[in-house]
Amino acid sequence: MTRYVSGLVVRETGGPAAVEELRLPEIGPGQVRVRVRAAGVCHSDLSMINGTLRPPHPLVLGHEAAGEVVEVGEHVTRAAVGDHVVLNWQPPCRGCWFCEHGQPWLCSTSSGVAALENGMTLDGAPVHVCLGLGAFAEQVVAPENAVIAVPRELDFEVAALLGCAVLTGSGAVRNTASVRAGESVLVIGLGGVGLSVVAAARAAGAAQVIAVDVTEAKKGLAEAAGATDFVVSSDTLSKDVRARTEGRGADHAIECVGRASTIRAAWRATRRGGQVTVVGMGAADDLVQLAALDIFSSARTLRASVYGQADPDVAVPALARDVLDGKLSLDHLITDRIGLAGVPAAFERMARGEGARSVVRL
Ligand SMILES: [Zn+2]
Ligand SMILES: [Zn+2]
């Protein structure tokens, strides 16, 4: 049976994103078909069209999503029709060296695939789907290991955020930085990921969470997420942070922008022996300069956190339980609820630094 769905497609780099009619492939063995119910607009989607990343086109955008399984292929064991699921844009293969050595977030089979063809077509020609999903569409076809079942009582909009921003942000705090009670945490960049970092840092018992963004506009959101301090970024950021941390600098800096300048700022605002965690995904030609003497004498640690350095099959259900138990509140993260056609305007808000997450409701 031929099925057509609406999806948000970009036909060329930098080109406009428009709602188009896509033809879904028949599902094969080991695949599932998911009716997408909510999908968050993530900065990585914007990076796919603004030239930061250079995926192939035409491209169906979207990767942070949740929905309901409506069909399962042969041999599918981990999902059933009717399951509510979070989509995982980097499903671990469980067979490569990294998966077998406890680092599924670095899976060599699924890492680094910006877009692939999965049988979806536009005007009879194949399209690529963003991060193996292309979730800004009414339905997606995905391998069964790309869906993670969550309790039915979890709201789809909140569930969608668990699949990227919240897993990434909370994992950076818990798994990469290992923030401990009483520590100070500087958070640079307050999009969906940065605000998730703020919330997770407070939940981890951080005594001080200094939130930084380019304008005052994010102050209210930062405070709602649990920030104790808010600073507008400037050339004097490291001095401002030192003034708030007894002259030392922060124990942790978590960079959620992905730019050399903000990674440098994070480095400079961290105390001697402190940790810098880079969460933002930057461009290949944006070089970070650090003096050799500074690396030695500052004794700081610089680490990257990929997809929250977590096993999504374990972490997503745990986050879902935290939300349902009231331990993790994500309502403040959703500032705009839109339709597919509203995504380009959401990109513009994101580029202007307004709001937190826009969520597409389908
Ligand atoms: Zn994302
Ligand atoms: Zn693997």
Coordinates of C-alpha atoms and ligand atoms in Angstrom, one line a residue:
M1 CA 0.0 0.0 0.0
T2 CA 1.4 3.4 -1.0
R3 CA 1.6 5.9 1.8
Y4 CA 2.2 9.6 1.5
V5 CA 3.0 11.9 4.4
S6 CA 3.8 15.6 4.8
G7 CA 7.4 16.4 5.8
L8 CA 9.7 19.3 6.0
V9 CA 12.3 19.2 3.1
V10 CA 15.3 21.3 2.2
R11 CA 16.3 20.9 -1.4
E12 CA 19.8 22.6 -1.3
T13 CA 22.3 23.9 1.2
G14 CA 21.0 27.2 2.6
G15 CA 17.8 26.7 0.7
P16 CA 14.3 27.2 2.2
A17 CA 12.7 24.5 4.2
A18 CA 9.2 23.7 2.8
V19 CA 6.5 21.2 3.6
E20 CA 6.4 18.6 0.8
E21 CA 4.5 15.4 0.1
L22 CA 6.8 12.4 0.7
R23 CA 6.3 8.8 -0.2
L24 CA 7.0 6.4 2.7
P25 CA 8.9 3.1 1.9
E26 CA 7.3 -0.2 2.8
I27 CA 8.9 -1.4 6.0
G28 CA 11.4 -4.3 5.8
P29 CA 12.5 -6.9 8.4
G30 CA 13.8 -5.3 11.6
Q31 CA 12.1 -1.9 10.8
V32 CA 9.3 -0.1 12.4
R33 CA 6.9 2.6 11.2
V34 CA 6.2 5.4 13.7
R35 CA 3.5 8.0 13.6
V36 CA 5.4 11.1 14.9
R37 CA 3.4 13.0 17.5
A38 CA 5.9 15.7 18.5
A39 CA 9.3 16.8 17.3
G40 CA 11.6 19.5 18.8
V41 CA 13.5 22.0 16.7
C42 CA 17.2 21.4 17.6
H43 CA 20.2 23.5 16.7
S44 CA 21.6 20.6 14.8
D45 CA 18.7 20.9 12.3
L46 CA 19.7 24.5 11.8
S47 CA 23.3 23.5 11.3
M48 CA 22.2 21.1 8.5
I49 CA 20.9 24.1 6.5
N50 CA 23.1 27.0 7.4
G51 CA 26.3 25.5 6.1
T52 CA 27.8 24.5 9.5
L53 CA 27.3 20.9 8.4
R54 CA 27.1 19.8 4.8
P55 CA 24.6 17.0 4.4
P56 CA 23.4 15.7 1.1
H57 CA 20.1 17.0 -0.4
P58 CA 17.2 16.9 -0.7
L59 CA 16.9 16.4 3.0
V60 CA 14.0 15.7 5.4
L61 CA 14.9 17.6 8.6
G62 CA 14.2 16.6 12.2
H63 CA 15.6 14.1 14.7
E64 CA 14.4 15.0 18.2
A65 CA 11.0 13.3 18.3
A66 CA 8.5 10.9 19.9
G67 CA 5.5 9.1 18.6
E68 CA 3.5 5.9 18.4
V69 CA 4.5 2.7 16.6
V70 CA 1.9 1.9 14.0
E71 CA 3.6 -1.1 12.2
V72 CA 6.4 -3.5 12.9
G73 CA 8.4 -5.5 10.4
E74 CA 9.4 -9.2 10.5
H75 CA 11.7 -10.2 13.4
V76 CA 11.1 -7.0 15.4
T77 CA 11.4 -7.8 19.0
R78 CA 11.8 -4.5 20.9
A79 CA 8.7 -2.7 19.7
A80 CA 5.0 -3.5 19.3
V81 CA 2.2 -1.6 17.6
G82 CA 0.8 1.0 20.0
D83 CA 4.0 1.5 21.9
H84 CA 4.9 5.1 22.7
V85 CA 8.5 5.7 21.7
V86 CA 11.3 8.2 21.8
L87 CA 13.4 8.2 18.6
N88 CA 17.1 7.7 18.9
W89 CA 19.2 9.4 16.2
Q90 CA 22.3 7.4 17.0
P91 CA 21.2 3.9 17.7
P92 CA 24.1 1.7 19.0
C93 CA 24.8 -1.4 16.9
R94 CA 25.8 -3.4 20.0
G95 CA 28.5 -5.2 17.9
C96 CA 31.3 -2.7 17.2
W97 CA 34.4 -2.2 19.4
F98 CA 32.9 0.9 21.1
C99 CA 29.6 -0.8 21.8
E100 CA 31.3 -3.8 23.2
H101 CA 33.6 -1.7 25.4
G102 CA 30.8 0.2 27.1
Q103 CA 30.8 3.4 24.9
P104 CA 27.7 3.0 22.7
W105 CA 27.6 6.8 22.2
L106 CA 30.7 6.4 20.1
C107 CA 29.3 3.5 18.1
S108 CA 31.3 3.3 14.9
T109 CA 28.4 2.0 12.8
S110 CA 25.9 4.8 13.6
S111 CA 28.3 7.8 14.5
G112 CA 28.8 10.6 12.1
V113 CA 26.0 9.8 9.7
A114 CA 24.5 13.2 9.1
A115 CA 21.9 11.9 6.6
L116 CA 21.1 8.8 4.8
E117 CA 18.6 7.4 2.3
N118 CA 16.0 5.0 3.7
G119 CA 13.7 4.5 0.8
M120 CA 11.7 7.7 1.3
T121 CA 11.0 9.5 -2.0
L122 CA 10.0 13.0 -3.2
D123 CA 8.6 13.3 -6.7
G124 CA 9.8 9.7 -7.3
A125 CA 13.4 10.4 -6.4
P126 CA 15.2 9.3 -3.2
V127 CA 15.5 11.8 -0.4
H128 CA 17.9 11.8 2.5
V129 CA 16.7 11.8 6.1
C130 CA 18.4 13.8 8.8
L131 CA 20.4 11.6 11.3
G132 CA 18.7 8.5 10.0
L133 CA 15.2 9.8 11.0
G134 CA 13.9 12.8 9.2
A135 CA 11.4 13.3 12.0
F136 CA 9.8 16.5 10.8
A137 CA 7.3 14.3 9.0
E138 CA 4.0 12.8 9.9
Q139 CA 5.5 9.3 9.9
V140 CA 9.0 7.8 9.7
V141 CA 10.4 4.4 9.0
A142 CA 13.4 3.5 11.2
P143 CA 15.3 0.4 12.4
E144 CA 13.9 -1.0 15.5
N145 CA 17.0 -0.1 17.6
A146 CA 16.1 3.6 16.9
V147 CA 13.0 3.4 19.0
I148 CA 13.0 3.4 22.8
A149 CA 9.7 2.6 24.5
V150 CA 8.5 5.1 27.2
P151 CA 5.4 5.0 29.5
R152 CA 2.2 5.9 27.8
E153 CA 1.4 8.6 30.4
L154 CA 4.5 10.6 29.4
D155 CA 3.5 13.6 27.3
F156 CA 4.7 13.3 23.7
E157 CA 6.1 16.8 23.6
V158 CA 8.3 16.2 26.7
A159 CA 9.2 12.7 25.4
A160 CA 10.5 14.3 22.2
L161 CA 13.0 16.4 24.1
L162 CA 14.4 13.4 25.9
G163 CA 15.7 12.1 22.6
C164 CA 18.2 14.9 22.0
A165 CA 18.4 18.1 24.2
V166 CA 17.6 16.5 27.6
L167 CA 19.7 13.3 27.1
T168 CA 22.6 15.5 25.8
G169 CA 22.4 18.1 28.5
S170 CA 21.8 15.8 31.5
G171 CA 24.3 13.3 30.3
A172 CA 27.0 16.0 30.0
V173 CA 26.4 16.9 33.6
R174 CA 26.1 13.4 35.1
N175 CA 28.3 11.3 32.9
T176 CA 31.0 13.6 31.4
A177 CA 31.5 16.4 33.9
S178 CA 30.3 14.2 36.9
V179 CA 29.2 17.4 38.7
R180 CA 29.1 16.9 42.5
A181 CA 27.2 18.5 45.2
G182 CA 28.5 21.9 46.2
E183 CA 30.4 22.6 43.0
S184 CA 30.1 25.7 40.7
V185 CA 29.1 25.2 37.1
L186 CA 29.3 27.7 34.3
V187 CA 26.9 27.1 31.4
I188 CA 27.5 28.9 28.2
G189 CA 24.7 29.0 25.6
L190 CA 21.1 28.6 26.8
G191 CA 19.3 26.8 24.0
G192 CA 17.4 23.6 24.7
V193 CA 20.7 21.7 25.6
G194 CA 22.1 24.5 27.8
L195 CA 18.9 24.9 29.8
S196 CA 18.9 21.1 30.3
V197 CA 22.4 21.4 31.5
V198 CA 21.4 24.1 34.0
A199 CA 18.5 22.0 35.3
A200 CA 20.7 18.8 35.6
A201 CA 23.5 20.7 37.3
R202 CA 21.1 22.0 40.0
A203 CA 19.6 18.5 40.3
A204 CA 23.1 17.2 40.9
G205 CA 23.5 19.5 43.8
A206 CA 25.7 22.2 42.3
A207 CA 25.8 25.2 44.7
Q208 CA 26.2 27.7 42.0
V209 CA 25.0 27.5 38.4
I210 CA 26.2 30.6 36.4
A211 CA 24.2 30.7 33.2
V212 CA 25.6 32.8 30.2
D213 CA 24.0 33.9 27.0
V214 CA 24.4 36.7 24.5
T215 CA 21.4 38.8 25.8
E216 CA 19.3 39.4 28.9
A217 CA 16.5 37.6 27.0
K218 CA 17.3 34.2 28.4
K219 CA 17.5 35.4 32.1
G220 CA 14.0 34.3 33.0
L221 CA 14.3 30.9 31.4
A222 CA 17.7 30.4 33.0
E223 CA 16.3 31.2 36.4
A224 CA 13.3 28.9 35.8
A225 CA 15.7 26.1 35.0
G226 CA 17.6 26.6 38.3
A227 CA 20.4 29.1 37.5
T228 CA 21.7 30.9 40.6
D229 CA 23.5 33.6 38.5
F230 CA 22.9 35.0 35.0
V231 CA 25.7 36.8 33.1
V232 CA 25.5 38.4 29.6
S233 CA 28.6 37.2 27.7
S234 CA 31.3 39.8 27.0
D235 CA 35.0 40.1 26.8
T236 CA 35.1 40.2 30.6
L237 CA 33.4 36.9 31.1
S238 CA 36.2 35.2 32.9
K239 CA 36.6 38.2 35.2
D240 CA 32.8 38.2 35.9
V241 CA 32.9 34.5 36.7
R242 CA 36.0 34.8 38.9
A243 CA 34.2 37.6 40.8
R244 CA 31.4 35.2 41.6
T245 CA 33.7 32.3 42.6
E246 CA 36.0 33.7 45.2
G247 CA 38.5 34.7 42.5
R248 CA 39.2 31.1 41.4
G249 CA 36.9 30.5 38.4
A250 CA 34.2 27.8 38.1
D251 CA 34.8 24.2 39.0
H252 CA 33.1 23.3 35.7
A253 CA 32.4 25.0 32.5
I254 CA 30.0 23.4 30.1
E255 CA 30.0 24.9 26.6
C256 CA 26.8 24.4 24.6
V257 CA 27.5 26.6 21.6
G258 CA 30.2 24.8 19.6
R259 CA 32.4 27.8 18.7
A260 CA 36.1 28.3 19.3
S261 CA 35.5 31.6 20.9
T262 CA 33.0 30.2 23.5
I263 CA 35.3 27.2 24.1
R264 CA 38.1 29.6 24.8
A265 CA 35.8 31.6 27.1
A266 CA 34.8 28.4 29.0
W267 CA 38.5 27.5 29.4
R268 CA 39.5 30.9 30.7
A269 CA 36.6 31.1 33.2
T270 CA 37.4 27.7 34.7
R271 CA 39.5 27.4 37.9
R272 CA 42.9 25.8 38.0
G273 CA 42.4 22.1 37.8
G274 CA 38.8 22.5 36.7
Q275 CA 37.0 20.8 33.9
V276 CA 35.7 22.1 30.6
T277 CA 33.1 20.0 28.8
V278 CA 32.3 20.8 25.2
V279 CA 28.7 19.8 24.3
G280 CA 28.3 22.1 21.3
M281 CA 29.0 20.7 17.8
G282 CA 31.1 23.2 15.9
A283 CA 32.5 23.7 12.4
A284 CA 35.6 21.8 11.1
D285 CA 37.5 25.0 10.3
D286 CA 36.9 26.8 13.6
L287 CA 40.2 26.3 15.4
V288 CA 40.6 26.6 19.2
Q289 CA 44.0 28.1 20.2
L290 CA 45.5 27.3 23.6
A291 CA 49.0 28.1 24.7
A292 CA 51.1 25.0 25.5
L293 CA 52.2 26.6 28.8
D294 CA 48.6 27.4 29.7
I295 CA 47.5 23.8 29.1
F296 CA 50.2 22.6 31.6
S297 CA 50.0 25.3 34.2
S298 CA 46.2 25.6 34.4
A299 CA 46.0 21.8 34.9
R300 CA 42.5 21.9 33.4
T301 CA 40.7 19.0 31.7
L302 CA 39.0 19.5 28.3
R303 CA 36.5 16.9 27.4
A304 CA 33.8 16.5 24.8
S305 CA 30.4 15.0 25.6
V306 CA 28.8 13.2 22.6
Y307 CA 25.0 12.5 23.0
G308 CA 25.3 12.8 26.8
Q309 CA 27.9 10.0 26.9
A310 CA 25.0 7.8 27.7
D311 CA 23.4 4.5 26.6
P312 CA 20.1 5.9 25.4
D313 CA 18.3 2.6 25.9
V314 CA 19.0 3.0 29.6
A315 CA 19.1 6.7 30.0
V316 CA 15.9 7.7 28.2
P317 CA 13.6 5.4 30.2
A318 CA 15.3 6.7 33.4
L319 CA 14.8 10.3 32.4
A320 CA 11.1 9.5 31.6
R321 CA 10.7 8.1 35.1
D322 CA 12.3 11.2 36.6
V323 CA 9.8 13.3 34.7
L324 CA 6.8 11.2 35.8
D325 CA 8.0 11.2 39.4
G326 CA 8.3 15.0 39.4
K327 CA 12.1 14.9 39.9
L328 CA 12.8 16.5 36.5
S329 CA 10.6 19.4 35.2
L330 CA 10.9 20.1 31.5
D331 CA 7.8 22.3 31.0
H332 CA 9.8 25.5 31.0
L333 CA 11.9 24.2 28.1
I334 CA 9.0 24.3 25.6
T335 CA 8.4 27.9 24.7
D336 CA 6.7 27.5 21.3
R337 CA 4.3 24.9 20.0
I338 CA 4.1 25.0 16.2
G339 CA 3.1 23.1 13.0
L340 CA 5.5 21.8 10.4
A341 CA 5.2 25.0 8.4
G342 CA 6.3 27.0 11.5
V343 CA 9.8 25.4 11.6
P344 CA 11.5 28.1 9.4
A345 CA 10.3 30.8 11.8
A346 CA 11.5 28.7 14.7
F347 CA 15.0 28.6 13.1
E348 CA 14.9 32.4 12.9
R349 CA 14.0 32.7 16.6
M350 CA 16.8 30.3 17.4
A351 CA 19.3 32.3 15.3
R352 CA 18.2 35.4 17.1
G353 CA 18.6 33.7 20.5
E354 CA 14.9 33.8 21.5
G355 CA 13.0 31.3 23.5
A356 CA 14.1 27.7 24.4
R357 CA 12.6 24.8 22.4
S358 CA 10.0 25.1 19.7
V359 CA 8.1 21.8 19.4
V360 CA 6.3 20.7 16.3
R361 CA 3.0 19.0 17.1
L362 CA 1.8 16.5 14.5
Ligands
ZN1 ZN 19.4 17.5 18.3
ZN2 ZN 28.3 0.0 17.7

